[in-house]
Amino acid sequence: MPHASAAAVAATTDPEAASLPVGALPATRLAVLGAGAWGTVLARTLAMNGHTVRLWCRRPERAEAIAARRCNAAYLPDLPLPATLQATADLADAVHDVEAAVVAVPSHAVESVMQRLPAVPALVSASKGFVSDQLTRVTEVLQRVHPESLVAVLSGPTIAAEVARDLPAAVTVASDDADLARLLQGWFGRPTFRVYVSRDVNGVEACGALKNVIALAAGMSDGLGLGANARAALVTRGLAELVRVGAALGGEPRTFYGLAGVGDLVATCSSTRSRNHQVGERIARGEAVTDIQASGVTAEGLATVRHVVPFADATAIELPICREVHRVTYEGKAPAEAISDLMTRAPRDE
Amino acid sequence: MPHASAAAVAATTDPEAASLPVGALPATRLAVLGAGAWGTVLARTLAMNGHTVRLWCRRPERAEAIAARRCNAAYLPDLPLPATLQATADLADAVHDVEAAVVAVPSHAVESVMQRLPAVPALVSASKGFVSDQLTRVTEVLQRVHPESLVAVLSGPTIAAEVARDLPAAVTVASDDADLARLLQGWFGRPTFRVYVSRDVNGVEACGALKNVIALAAGMSDGLGLGANARAALVTRGLAELVRVGAALGGEPRTFYGLAGVGDLVATCSSTRSRNHQVGERIARGEAVTDIQASGVTAEGLATVRHVVPFADATAIELPICREVHRVTYEGKAPAEAISDLMTRAPRDE
C-alpha cells in the first residue's frame, strides 16, 4: 500500500456502491511523468485538489518554461497552472517522497522511463497503447520493471483540452489493489472529474489502446465527408473489435461497454479535438503519415496498429477495421478505397 | 409469406453468414406509409433498387405536390424522387397489391393508420417509439391490428439527410420470420445502404425508441457547451439504460451493442442533424418544449420519455437520464441543473 491511510478510506466505502466524498482524502505528494497535454491536465487536476504535484518533463527547457510562465506553452498555452504544480526534468526529484506517480508518456517511451525511475509506492498508467506485437499492456511494463510498486490504470473519455476547461468528464480507475483504486478516486475526483472504480485492468487498457486505431478510421471517414451514419457504423463495428481483443487479453464485457470502452471510443471518434481523429482526417485529405509524424504529431493509434496486425495474424482474431487502417497508414492504400471496402463487405447476420 | 419467392431466396442464403447479392431479388411493388424525411428516403431507396413504390402521405396536398414537383419540398427540397415512386393520399390505393408496407409514421399515429389499413402480406416498422406506458412496441400494434400480416422492424444509425445523399449507412432488419428478413435485405440493400439481419425484434425496437431520449440529453449537453467528454459519458450511461429497458422487454445483449443499439445511439447523439439532438439543444438554449412542438417539430424522444418514466416507476428499473430528461421537458427543471445532477451523482463502481 502507498503511505496514505487506505484503511481509513476502505472503512468509509462500500464495495458495491462506493461513494467517496470528493476531497475526502488528505492532501499528499504526487508525481505526473510526461508533460504532454494529458499529463499536464492530470497534474493540474491533482494540484487543484490540494495535492503537491511534480510534473516531470523530458526536456529541461520545458520544465524551465513551465516554471517561468506557469503554463505549458507547447500544448495548453491558455491554461494557467497552480503554484502547487512544480515542473522538473529530474526524474528522481520528480518522484522523491511521492505516494504515487502517474505515467503519461507515449507508450513507446514507457519502458525507458521506467528503467530510470527510482522506486515509487504506486504507478498509474495514463498512457493508451500497446508496447509489443504480443499486445503487452503498459501496466505490464510498469509491474515488470517495478515489481515493488502497486499498479493501476486511469482511462476513459477525456479530451484533454476539455478537462483543461473544467468541462465535465468521467473516467475509470482500475487496479488489482482495491485500496489503491479508492485512493486514486479520492485524489483525482472533483465535481467536474468523476472517477469510477474497476478491477479490470486488462480490459481497461485493451480498450484504451485499441480505440485510437478505430478513431483513425473514424477520422478518415469524416475526412472523406461520409457523415454520421458511416461513422456510427464504424464505431459499432470497431466496438466489436475492441471486445474481441479485450476478451483475448482477459478483459470483462462490462468494461468494453463502460466509460473506458464505448465511452472513450465515442469521445475519440466524434471529437475533432482528438489527436487520432485529426490524424485520420489529415490522411484522408491526402497527407502522408510520414509527413504528419515528421511534423511532430504523436497519435498513439499509428503505433498501436503496427502491434495489432501481427497479433491478429498470430491469433486469427477478426479485426477488419484495424487491418484497413494498417493498409492505409503503412501500405499505401487509398483511404476512400479502405472505407469503401469496409462498408461494402457482404451483408451478414449481425 | 409475402408473394415473392422466399424459398428461392432462402436457398441462396446461409443462415450463419448470409450474403445476399445486392439487387438479387426481382423488382416488386412496395408501399411506404408516411412522407416525413425518413419515409421519403426509404421510398426513394426502394425505387432506386427498381421497385415500384407508393408513398402514402397523410395530406392530399403533399401527395399532389410530390407528384407535381417530384420532390418532397417540406422535408427534402433538394432531393429528386424517381419516377417509379408514386405519392398518394389514399391508403387503400397505396397498399393495393403490394408485397409489403413500410410504416414510417410517428409512433403516436401508428394505431390509427393501422386501423384504416387493408390487409397487407407484410408490415415493416420504421418508426422509433413506444406507444404506451407499458412500452408497447410498434410491431406489437402492427401485429395486433393485422394478425394476418408478417411483421418486421428496420432500424439503425440513419440520419435521413445523409441517406438521401447516398452517403454510406448500415441498418438492421429484424423479424421472427427469417424469410421476410431476407426479402427486406434484398429489397433495401444497396452498396451504400447495407442491411444486416437479426431475429431480435424486441431488442431492436427497444433500442430505437429509447435512444431518442438519450439524444435529447446529449443535445442538451451540447447546447450547454459541455463538450465531447460529457456527451460520451452520457452516451455510455445512456447505453446502460438501453440495455436495462431492452432486457426487460426481452431483447438480446448483442442487439444493444450492435447497429440498432450503440450504432443508432452514437449517430443520434453526435449528429447535429438528428431531430432529437436538435430539440435537446434548443431546450438547453432556453426554448420551451411547448413552443418547439407548436413550431411543428416532431421529436420522438419527447413522446417516448412520457411513456418511459411511468414504466420505470412501475418496474423499479433505474433510468436516471430518462428521468432527468422528463424533469426538463415536462417538469420545468433547468437543463443545466439536470445535466449537473447527472454528472455529479456519487461516484460508484462502474
XYZ file of C-alpha atoms in Angstrom:
700
model
C 0.000 0.000 0.000
C 1.003 3.615 -0.538
C 1.699 5.671 2.579
C -1.759 7.235 2.886
C -4.386 5.797 5.104
C -6.038 3.360 2.764
C -7.669 1.546 5.630
C -9.480 4.723 6.615
C -10.666 5.103 3.049
C -11.749 1.496 2.795
C -13.742 1.856 6.003
C -15.781 4.650 4.501
C -16.569 2.820 1.293
C -18.992 0.081 0.436
C -17.529 -2.086 -2.317
C -20.859 -2.345 -4.113
C -21.669 1.336 -4.385
C -18.634 3.065 -3.084
C -19.302 6.726 -2.609
C -16.226 8.669 -1.675
C -16.943 12.315 -0.966
C -14.875 14.476 -3.256
C -11.909 15.966 -1.412
C -12.271 13.474 1.445
C -8.617 12.441 1.337
C -5.842 14.459 2.963
C -3.578 16.286 0.552
C -0.429 14.417 -0.362
C 2.549 14.423 -2.740
C 2.122 13.010 -6.227
C 4.069 12.994 -9.479
C 2.990 13.049 -13.092
C 5.548 11.812 -15.613
C 5.183 13.348 -19.057
C 4.250 16.948 -19.792
C 2.129 16.429 -22.878
C -1.407 17.795 -22.886
C -2.884 14.920 -20.896
C -0.079 14.711 -18.316
C -0.291 18.460 -17.778
C -4.060 18.386 -17.331
C -3.886 15.467 -14.886
C -1.187 17.253 -12.885
C -3.316 20.396 -12.772
C -6.349 18.379 -11.647
C -4.388 16.884 -8.756
C -2.925 20.269 -7.823
C -6.380 21.854 -7.805
C -7.434 19.162 -5.356
C -4.806 20.464 -2.943
C -2.024 17.989 -3.596
C 1.604 18.902 -4.106
C 2.375 17.776 -7.629
C 5.612 17.437 -9.511
C 5.323 17.276 -13.282
C 8.287 15.565 -14.938
C 9.243 16.953 -18.351
C 11.625 15.049 -20.599
C 13.187 18.308 -21.796
C 14.766 20.643 -19.221
C 13.769 23.682 -21.288
C 10.118 22.745 -20.985
C 10.406 22.388 -17.221
C 12.068 25.791 -17.075
C 9.437 27.359 -19.293
C 6.607 25.971 -17.170
C 8.335 27.209 -14.014
C 8.862 30.644 -15.531
C 5.453 31.147 -17.198
C 3.187 28.916 -15.071
C 1.783 27.364 -18.224
C 2.686 24.631 -20.722
C 3.011 26.827 -23.801
C 3.600 23.922 -26.186
C 0.278 22.193 -25.513
C -2.030 24.386 -23.443
C -0.872 27.983 -23.797
C -4.059 29.413 -22.290
C -4.143 27.225 -19.186
C -2.670 28.801 -16.023
C -1.084 26.155 -13.788
C -1.433 26.264 -9.984
C 1.566 27.189 -7.873
C 1.416 23.782 -6.164
C 2.363 22.212 -9.503
C 6.135 22.157 -9.900
C 7.817 21.172 -13.143
C 11.146 19.348 -13.168
C 13.285 17.491 -15.696
C 14.906 15.399 -12.949
C 13.122 12.071 -12.668
C 14.452 11.248 -9.189
C 13.466 14.696 -7.963
C 10.000 14.304 -9.504
C 9.138 11.149 -7.580
C 11.020 11.856 -4.343
C 8.752 11.021 -1.416
C 5.563 10.803 -3.525
C 2.680 8.426 -2.815
C 2.174 7.649 -6.481
C 3.435 8.557 -9.941
C 1.094 8.885 -12.910
C 2.761 7.699 -16.119
C 1.636 9.893 -19.011
C 4.440 9.440 -21.520
C 3.795 7.962 -25.009
C 3.549 4.186 -24.746
C 6.735 3.638 -26.742
C 8.673 5.632 -24.117
C 7.250 3.874 -21.053
C 9.929 1.175 -20.834
C 12.887 3.550 -20.925
C 11.351 5.978 -18.422
C 10.522 3.089 -16.064
C 14.091 1.783 -16.278
C 15.387 5.129 -14.985
C 12.710 5.608 -12.330
C 13.503 5.139 -8.617
C 11.099 3.004 -6.564
C 7.636 4.552 -6.102
C 4.842 3.062 -3.945
C 2.284 3.168 -6.748
C 2.412 3.651 -10.529
C -0.655 4.710 -12.503
C -0.722 4.382 -16.265
C -2.432 7.188 -18.149
C -0.826 6.086 -21.439
C -3.015 4.456 -24.064
C -1.197 1.973 -26.227
C 0.393 -1.446 -26.509
C 4.137 -1.909 -26.328
C 4.714 -5.098 -28.360
C 3.255 -7.334 -31.063
C 2.000 -9.561 -28.238
C -0.083 -6.554 -27.139
C 1.839 -6.144 -23.906
C -0.086 -3.576 -21.856
C 1.548 -0.528 -20.261
C 0.862 -1.695 -16.690
C 2.606 -4.980 -17.513
C 5.741 -2.973 -18.236
C 5.291 -0.910 -15.060
C 4.938 -4.095 -12.994
C 7.799 -5.970 -14.651
C 10.280 -3.118 -14.198
C 8.918 -2.161 -10.769
C 7.660 -5.315 -9.078
C 7.762 -3.441 -5.759
C 5.057 -0.954 -6.873
C 1.316 -1.292 -6.895
C -0.049 -0.505 -10.350
C -3.257 0.977 -11.717
C -4.616 2.458 -14.928
C -6.692 5.594 -15.472
C -8.737 5.743 -18.681
C -11.984 6.974 -20.199
C -13.390 9.661 -22.478
C -11.007 12.513 -21.769
C -10.261 15.002 -24.484
C -7.509 16.896 -22.623
C -8.494 20.338 -23.885
C -11.960 19.904 -22.395
C -10.755 18.706 -18.993
C -8.428 21.721 -19.035
C -11.510 23.953 -19.303
C -13.129 22.131 -16.366
C -15.887 20.762 -18.566
C -17.401 17.630 -17.008
C -15.720 14.290 -17.608
C -15.932 10.821 -16.112
C -13.079 8.297 -16.012
C -12.379 4.793 -14.796
C -9.535 3.805 -12.499
C -8.707 0.110 -12.427
C -6.331 -1.789 -10.188
C -5.952 -5.260 -8.751
C -5.466 -3.385 -5.485
C -8.865 -2.051 -4.475
C -7.377 0.273 -1.855
C -5.156 1.957 -4.437
C -8.125 2.409 -6.759
C -10.070 4.100 -3.930
C -7.153 6.378 -3.149
C -6.916 7.415 -6.780
C -10.648 8.033 -6.819
C -10.203 10.382 -3.874
C -7.086 12.113 -5.163
C -8.420 12.808 -8.637
C -12.153 13.176 -8.032
C -13.692 16.615 -8.458
C -17.242 17.763 -9.218
C -16.242 18.050 -12.877
C -13.991 14.974 -12.948
C -15.860 11.853 -11.816
C -13.789 8.790 -11.063
C -15.338 5.326 -11.250
C -13.553 2.274 -9.868
C -12.971 -1.061 -11.603
C -10.843 -4.181 -11.035
C -10.480 -4.964 -14.730
C -7.015 -3.608 -15.535
C -6.647 -5.761 -18.669
C -9.957 -4.720 -20.161
C -9.495 -1.016 -19.436
C -6.050 -0.992 -21.046
C -7.088 -3.031 -24.085
C -9.914 -0.595 -24.791
C -7.759 2.486 -24.293
C -5.196 1.250 -26.786
C -7.443 -0.111 -29.491
C -9.899 2.771 -29.620
C -7.177 5.000 -31.059
C -6.978 2.777 -34.141
C -10.747 2.972 -34.609
C -10.502 6.748 -34.169
C -8.045 6.889 -37.072
C -10.677 5.122 -39.198
C -13.431 7.458 -37.974
C -11.229 10.441 -38.764
C -10.657 9.100 -42.274
C -14.395 8.629 -42.758
C -15.056 12.194 -41.576
C -12.200 13.488 -43.699
C -13.882 11.878 -46.697
C -17.159 13.591 -45.701
C -19.074 10.344 -45.245
C -21.237 11.593 -42.388
C -22.573 10.480 -39.026
C -24.199 7.242 -40.220
C -20.953 5.887 -41.633
C -19.041 6.980 -38.550
C -21.605 5.343 -36.269
C -21.343 2.101 -38.238
C -17.551 2.243 -37.904
C -17.804 2.895 -34.162
C -20.176 -0.058 -33.777
C -18.048 -2.466 -35.781
C -15.000 -1.004 -34.030
C -16.550 -1.757 -30.653
C -16.819 -5.390 -31.766
C -13.052 -5.323 -32.460
C -12.411 -3.833 -29.006
C -14.458 -6.640 -27.489
C -12.583 -9.354 -29.383
C -9.133 -8.025 -28.479
C -10.168 -7.162 -24.930
C -11.568 -10.636 -24.335
C -8.389 -12.220 -25.738
C -6.405 -10.175 -23.199
C -8.647 -11.281 -20.329
C -10.899 -8.212 -20.089
C -14.526 -8.251 -18.993
C -17.588 -7.364 -21.119
C -18.802 -4.690 -18.693
C -15.555 -2.815 -19.264
C -15.949 -2.799 -23.056
C -19.423 -1.312 -22.667
C -18.450 1.210 -19.996
C -16.619 4.530 -19.872
C -13.196 3.098 -20.717
C -14.634 1.177 -23.678
C -17.576 2.574 -25.564
C -17.260 5.926 -23.730
C -13.697 6.590 -24.777
C -14.378 5.180 -28.245
C -17.307 7.569 -28.749
C -15.414 10.621 -27.497
C -12.311 9.889 -29.544
C -14.237 9.064 -32.706
C -16.626 12.008 -32.577
C -14.448 14.866 -31.374
C -12.428 16.837 -33.877
C -10.182 17.594 -30.882
C -8.983 14.008 -30.624
C -5.469 13.691 -31.960
C -6.069 10.307 -33.564
C -9.238 11.572 -35.222
C -7.358 14.613 -36.506
C -4.599 12.438 -37.955
C -7.197 10.222 -39.668
C -8.751 13.310 -41.233
C -5.377 14.566 -42.454
C -4.619 11.179 -44.004
C -7.996 11.199 -45.758
C -7.154 14.629 -47.162
C -4.007 13.276 -48.727
C -1.231 13.911 -46.211
C 1.393 11.177 -45.886
C 1.746 9.506 -42.498
C 5.486 10.118 -42.540
C 4.905 13.850 -43.099
C 2.360 14.011 -40.268
C 4.781 12.258 -37.936
C 7.648 14.454 -39.087
C 5.577 17.500 -38.113
C 5.858 16.324 -34.503
C 2.353 14.928 -34.056
C 2.091 11.850 -31.840
C -1.028 9.777 -32.487
C -0.902 6.592 -30.423
C -3.119 4.775 -32.935
C -0.324 4.889 -35.516
C 1.942 2.917 -33.177
C -0.815 0.669 -31.840
C -1.974 -0.532 -35.249
C 1.568 -1.771 -36.002
C 1.294 -4.089 -32.989
C -2.312 -5.114 -33.530
C -1.969 -6.514 -37.052
C 0.743 -9.097 -36.199
C -1.383 -10.038 -33.173
C -4.413 -10.560 -35.428
C -2.260 -12.698 -37.731
C -0.991 -14.804 -34.838
C -4.371 -15.271 -33.140
C -6.733 -15.317 -36.159
C -8.927 -12.745 -34.396
C -11.004 -10.859 -36.979
C -10.064 -7.171 -36.975
C -11.123 -5.789 -40.367
C -11.048 -2.101 -39.362
C -7.599 -2.377 -37.811
C -6.350 -4.164 -40.926
C -7.696 -1.464 -43.243
C -6.182 1.278 -41.069
C -2.827 -0.501 -41.324
C -3.169 -0.791 -45.105
C -3.814 2.944 -45.362
C -1.188 4.116 -42.902
C 1.665 1.779 -43.830
C 0.853 0.002 -47.099
C -0.164 2.902 -49.324
C -3.843 2.030 -49.754
C -6.170 4.936 -50.547
C -8.413 5.860 -47.567
C -11.528 6.029 -49.775
C -10.866 2.517 -51.014
C -10.305 1.214 -47.481
C -13.511 2.729 -46.102
C -15.413 1.557 -49.157
C -14.061 -1.980 -48.684
C -15.216 -1.879 -45.055
C -18.679 -0.587 -45.916
C -19.277 -2.981 -48.811
C -18.316 -6.222 -47.134
C -21.027 -8.799 -47.848
C -24.067 -8.228 -45.635
C -24.237 -10.741 -42.806
C -26.325 -11.606 -39.872
C -25.378 -9.125 -37.187
C -45.070 -15.391 -46.525
C -45.295 -12.447 -48.907
C -45.840 -13.242 -52.594
C -42.212 -13.213 -53.724
C -40.208 -16.353 -53.951
C -38.854 -16.574 -50.451
C -37.851 -20.182 -50.963
C -35.541 -19.150 -53.784
C -34.006 -16.531 -51.544
C -33.637 -18.939 -48.662
C -31.893 -21.426 -50.939
C -29.223 -18.888 -51.819
C -28.538 -17.862 -48.240
C -26.591 -19.496 -45.479
C -28.169 -18.634 -42.122
C -24.779 -18.181 -40.444
C -23.190 -15.738 -42.864
C -25.951 -14.972 -45.281
C -24.630 -12.985 -48.168
C -27.369 -11.830 -50.492
C -26.029 -10.121 -53.631
C -27.410 -6.602 -53.841
C -30.181 -6.409 -56.422
C -30.572 -10.197 -56.475
C -34.321 -10.058 -55.919
C -36.808 -9.380 -58.741
C -38.414 -5.942 -58.650
C -41.762 -5.837 -56.900
C -44.449 -3.493 -55.578
C -43.965 -1.925 -52.161
C -45.559 0.842 -50.119
C -44.147 3.315 -47.636
C -46.650 4.880 -45.241
C -45.652 8.316 -44.024
C -43.955 11.016 -46.101
C -41.708 12.511 -43.463
C -37.976 12.697 -44.172
C -37.297 9.078 -43.280
C -40.308 7.609 -45.090
C -39.422 9.591 -48.188
C -35.799 8.461 -48.124
C -36.782 4.815 -47.626
C -39.258 5.040 -50.520
C -36.571 6.555 -52.729
C -34.112 3.807 -51.749
C -36.610 1.113 -52.760
C -37.453 2.911 -56.000
C -33.765 3.237 -56.885
C -33.496 -0.536 -56.455
C -36.030 -0.929 -59.250
C -39.184 -1.482 -57.227
C -42.499 0.216 -57.871
C -43.132 2.229 -54.734
C -46.194 4.046 -53.499
C -45.591 6.657 -50.804
C -48.647 7.371 -48.684
C -48.978 10.962 -47.493
C -51.465 11.859 -44.783
C -52.249 15.153 -46.510
C -53.568 15.111 -50.092
C -51.817 18.395 -50.849
C -48.454 16.833 -50.052
C -49.164 13.875 -52.357
C -50.140 16.309 -55.095
C -47.051 18.434 -54.547
C -44.773 15.394 -54.702
C -46.497 14.222 -57.893
C -46.178 17.673 -59.442
C -42.623 18.511 -58.398
C -41.039 15.062 -57.997
C -39.666 16.093 -54.623
C -40.821 16.359 -51.009
C -40.426 20.100 -50.583
C -41.341 20.092 -46.889
C -38.504 17.803 -45.787
C -36.027 17.236 -48.604
C -36.418 20.053 -51.114
C -33.159 19.224 -52.904
C -33.811 15.514 -53.384
C -35.226 14.499 -56.789
C -37.506 11.470 -56.479
C -37.514 8.673 -59.089
C -40.486 8.317 -61.443
C -41.174 4.831 -60.063
C -42.075 6.468 -56.743
C -45.730 7.495 -56.750
C -47.261 9.587 -53.979
C -50.864 9.094 -52.903
C -53.080 10.170 -50.025
C -55.343 7.134 -50.473
C -54.287 4.407 -48.062
C -56.078 1.581 -49.897
C -54.549 2.703 -53.174
C -51.100 2.888 -51.556
C -51.072 -0.742 -50.456
C -53.064 -2.292 -53.297
C -51.269 -5.433 -54.461
C -48.023 -4.655 -52.635
C -45.738 -7.298 -51.130
C -45.045 -5.198 -48.050
C -45.757 -1.821 -46.499
C -43.144 0.099 -44.550
C -44.692 2.025 -41.648
C -42.883 5.341 -41.227
C -45.476 7.453 -39.445
C -44.811 8.937 -35.967
C -45.335 6.240 -33.353
C -48.381 8.007 -31.878
C -50.123 7.757 -35.264
C -49.383 4.080 -35.902
C -52.548 2.716 -34.288
C -54.968 4.910 -36.229
C -53.216 4.321 -39.554
C -53.195 0.563 -38.957
C -56.922 0.592 -38.130
C -57.644 2.065 -41.576
C -55.186 -0.125 -43.484
C -56.409 -3.003 -45.701
C -54.662 -6.366 -45.317
C -51.035 -6.399 -46.468
C -48.789 -9.510 -46.593
C -46.013 -7.893 -44.582
C -45.677 -4.782 -42.409
C -42.290 -3.265 -41.591
C -41.921 -0.710 -38.816
C -39.523 2.137 -39.479
C -40.997 4.170 -36.596
C -38.930 4.594 -33.455
C -41.009 4.951 -30.327
C -43.206 3.275 -27.759
C -46.969 3.592 -27.861
C -47.984 3.147 -24.193
C -46.760 3.397 -20.620
C -46.235 -0.377 -20.759
C -43.710 0.334 -23.529
C -45.796 -1.395 -26.167
C -43.612 -1.642 -29.261
C -44.745 -0.511 -32.707
C -44.637 -4.028 -34.196
C -46.921 -5.197 -31.368
C -49.512 -2.731 -32.630
C -48.966 -3.831 -36.241
C -49.429 -7.476 -35.257
C -52.434 -6.877 -33.004
C -54.346 -4.888 -35.619
C -53.148 -7.056 -38.515
C -52.704 -10.604 -37.223
C -52.739 -11.805 -40.831
C -49.516 -9.918 -41.684
C -45.915 -10.870 -41.110
C -44.106 -8.093 -39.254
C -40.558 -6.784 -39.149
C -38.631 -3.738 -37.973
C -35.931 -1.725 -39.745
C -33.611 0.314 -37.524
C -30.055 1.554 -37.136
C -27.918 4.697 -37.451
C -29.736 6.508 -40.243
C -29.734 10.260 -40.312
C -32.228 10.692 -43.193
C -30.477 13.654 -44.792
C -27.302 11.576 -45.165
C -29.041 8.544 -46.678
C -30.705 10.994 -49.071
C -27.224 11.999 -50.254
C -26.280 8.331 -50.764
C -23.663 8.512 -48.047
C -22.935 5.033 -46.663
C -25.182 3.645 -43.939
C -25.803 0.252 -42.363
C -29.106 -0.865 -40.813
C -30.600 -3.889 -39.123
C -33.782 -5.641 -40.180
C -35.340 -7.919 -37.578
C -38.245 -10.321 -37.897
C -39.426 -13.561 -36.336
C -39.862 -14.645 -39.948
C -36.373 -15.216 -41.336
C -37.618 -15.315 -44.927
C -39.204 -11.888 -44.620
C -35.993 -10.503 -43.142
C -34.027 -11.862 -46.120
C -36.518 -10.364 -48.568
C -36.190 -6.977 -46.901
C -32.416 -7.308 -47.023
C -32.677 -7.871 -50.762
C -35.256 -5.169 -51.416
C -33.461 -2.430 -49.488
C -29.807 -3.411 -49.858
C -27.574 -1.170 -51.963
C -23.809 -0.610 -51.997
C -24.367 2.489 -49.848
C -27.171 1.003 -47.720
C -26.083 -2.218 -46.049
C -28.771 -4.336 -44.455
C -27.945 -6.765 -41.661
C -30.418 -9.376 -40.486
C -31.480 -10.139 -36.919
C -34.204 -12.147 -35.182
C -34.386 -9.856 -32.148
C -37.422 -7.690 -32.895
C -37.914 -6.712 -29.240
C -34.342 -5.610 -28.723
C -34.130 -3.646 -31.971
C -37.339 -1.754 -31.206
C -36.452 -1.047 -27.581
C -33.135 0.467 -28.656
C -34.691 2.540 -31.441
C -37.204 4.097 -29.087
C -35.022 4.766 -26.077
C -32.045 6.220 -27.915
C -34.132 9.262 -28.813
C -34.479 10.146 -25.138
C -30.733 9.859 -24.629
C -30.264 12.016 -27.744
C -32.361 14.748 -26.098
C -29.950 14.635 -23.149
C -26.918 14.684 -25.457
C -28.407 17.650 -27.309
C -28.914 19.470 -24.009
C -25.313 18.772 -23.034
C -24.071 20.071 -26.383
C -26.421 23.049 -26.166
C -24.818 23.886 -22.824
C -21.373 23.612 -24.460
C -20.204 20.785 -22.214
C -18.104 19.066 -24.851
C -17.315 15.601 -26.165
C -16.271 14.062 -22.845
C -19.597 14.876 -21.191
C -21.516 13.692 -24.230
C -19.532 10.441 -24.336
C -20.251 9.855 -20.644
C -23.961 10.454 -21.300
C -23.915 8.074 -24.263
C -22.214 5.417 -22.146
C -24.592 5.758 -19.213
C -27.438 6.006 -21.730
C -26.373 2.726 -23.299
C -26.727 1.148 -19.862
C -30.326 2.457 -19.768
C -30.981 0.989 -23.241
C -29.670 -2.342 -22.004
C -31.856 -2.317 -18.889
C -35.046 -1.442 -20.774
C -34.193 -3.710 -23.701
C -33.558 -6.669 -21.416
C -36.848 -6.028 -19.589
C -38.614 -6.187 -22.961
C -36.899 -9.457 -23.886
C -34.129 -8.104 -26.113
C -30.690 -9.662 -26.507
C -27.344 -8.139 -25.477
C -25.835 -8.455 -28.974
C -28.596 -6.161 -30.239
C -27.847 -3.427 -27.686
C -24.202 -3.462 -28.742
C -24.894 -3.606 -32.478
C -26.035 -1.178 -35.165
C -29.576 -0.790 -33.831
C -28.284 -0.138 -30.315
C -24.972 1.566 -29.812
C -24.781 2.431 -33.533
C -28.024 4.356 -33.638
C -27.317 5.868 -30.213
C -23.944 7.182 -31.369
C -25.296 8.606 -34.624
C -28.285 10.274 -32.987
C -26.284 11.682 -30.090
C -23.373 13.015 -32.138
C -25.029 14.418 -35.224
C -26.388 17.927 -35.203
C -28.713 16.685 -37.955
C -30.608 14.400 -35.589
C -34.001 15.884 -34.767
C -33.939 14.761 -31.139
C -30.446 16.163 -30.687
C -31.568 19.454 -32.236
C -34.549 19.672 -29.901
C -32.292 18.969 -26.907
C -30.020 21.809 -27.986
C -32.953 24.201 -28.384
C -34.230 23.300 -24.927
C -30.771 23.934 -23.469
C -30.785 27.352 -25.133
C -33.983 28.261 -23.355
C -36.794 27.377 -25.745
C -39.910 25.886 -24.168
C -40.896 22.392 -25.238
C -44.416 23.566 -25.976
C -43.068 26.267 -28.304
C -40.824 23.783 -30.101
C -43.742 21.410 -30.575
C -46.010 24.256 -31.686
C -43.467 25.078 -34.391
C -44.306 21.713 -35.973
C -41.180 19.798 -34.950
C -41.742 16.123 -34.140
C -39.058 14.636 -31.907
C -39.987 11.079 -30.959
C -37.962 11.329 -27.740
C -40.441 13.857 -26.332
C -43.246 11.307 -26.653
C -41.123 8.319 -25.655
C -39.932 9.824 -22.382
C -43.549 10.273 -21.259
C -44.026 6.511 -21.564
C -40.662 5.530 -20.120
C -40.949 7.289 -16.762
C -44.184 5.545 -15.672
C -42.573 2.285 -16.824
C -39.523 2.989 -14.653
C -41.828 3.745 -11.726
C -43.748 0.512 -12.218
C -40.702 -1.719 -12.723
C -38.131 -0.007 -10.463
C -35.641 -0.079 -13.358
C -33.009 2.613 -12.840
C -33.197 5.177 -15.636
C -31.584 8.361 -14.295
C -31.009 10.020 -17.679
C -34.586 9.396 -18.825
C -35.863 10.800 -15.532
C -33.793 13.971 -15.848
C -34.938 14.445 -19.453
C -38.541 14.167 -18.269
C -37.912 16.687 -15.488
C -36.524 19.162 -18.012
C -39.073 18.632 -20.752
C -42.253 18.375 -18.670
C -41.489 19.474 -15.102
C -39.722 22.766 -15.680
C -36.285 21.794 -14.406
C -33.372 23.789 -15.819
C -31.281 21.746 -18.295
C -28.000 22.851 -16.680
C -29.219 21.639 -13.313
C -30.353 18.306 -14.765
C -27.053 17.620 -16.528
C -25.148 18.737 -13.456
C -27.215 16.377 -11.288
C -26.408 13.535 -13.686
C -22.694 14.291 -13.764
C -22.342 14.757 -10.024
C -24.112 11.639 -8.830
C -21.960 9.929 -6.225
C -19.098 8.049 -7.871
C -19.659 4.298 -7.916
C -18.052 1.167 -9.101
C -18.674 1.001 -12.803
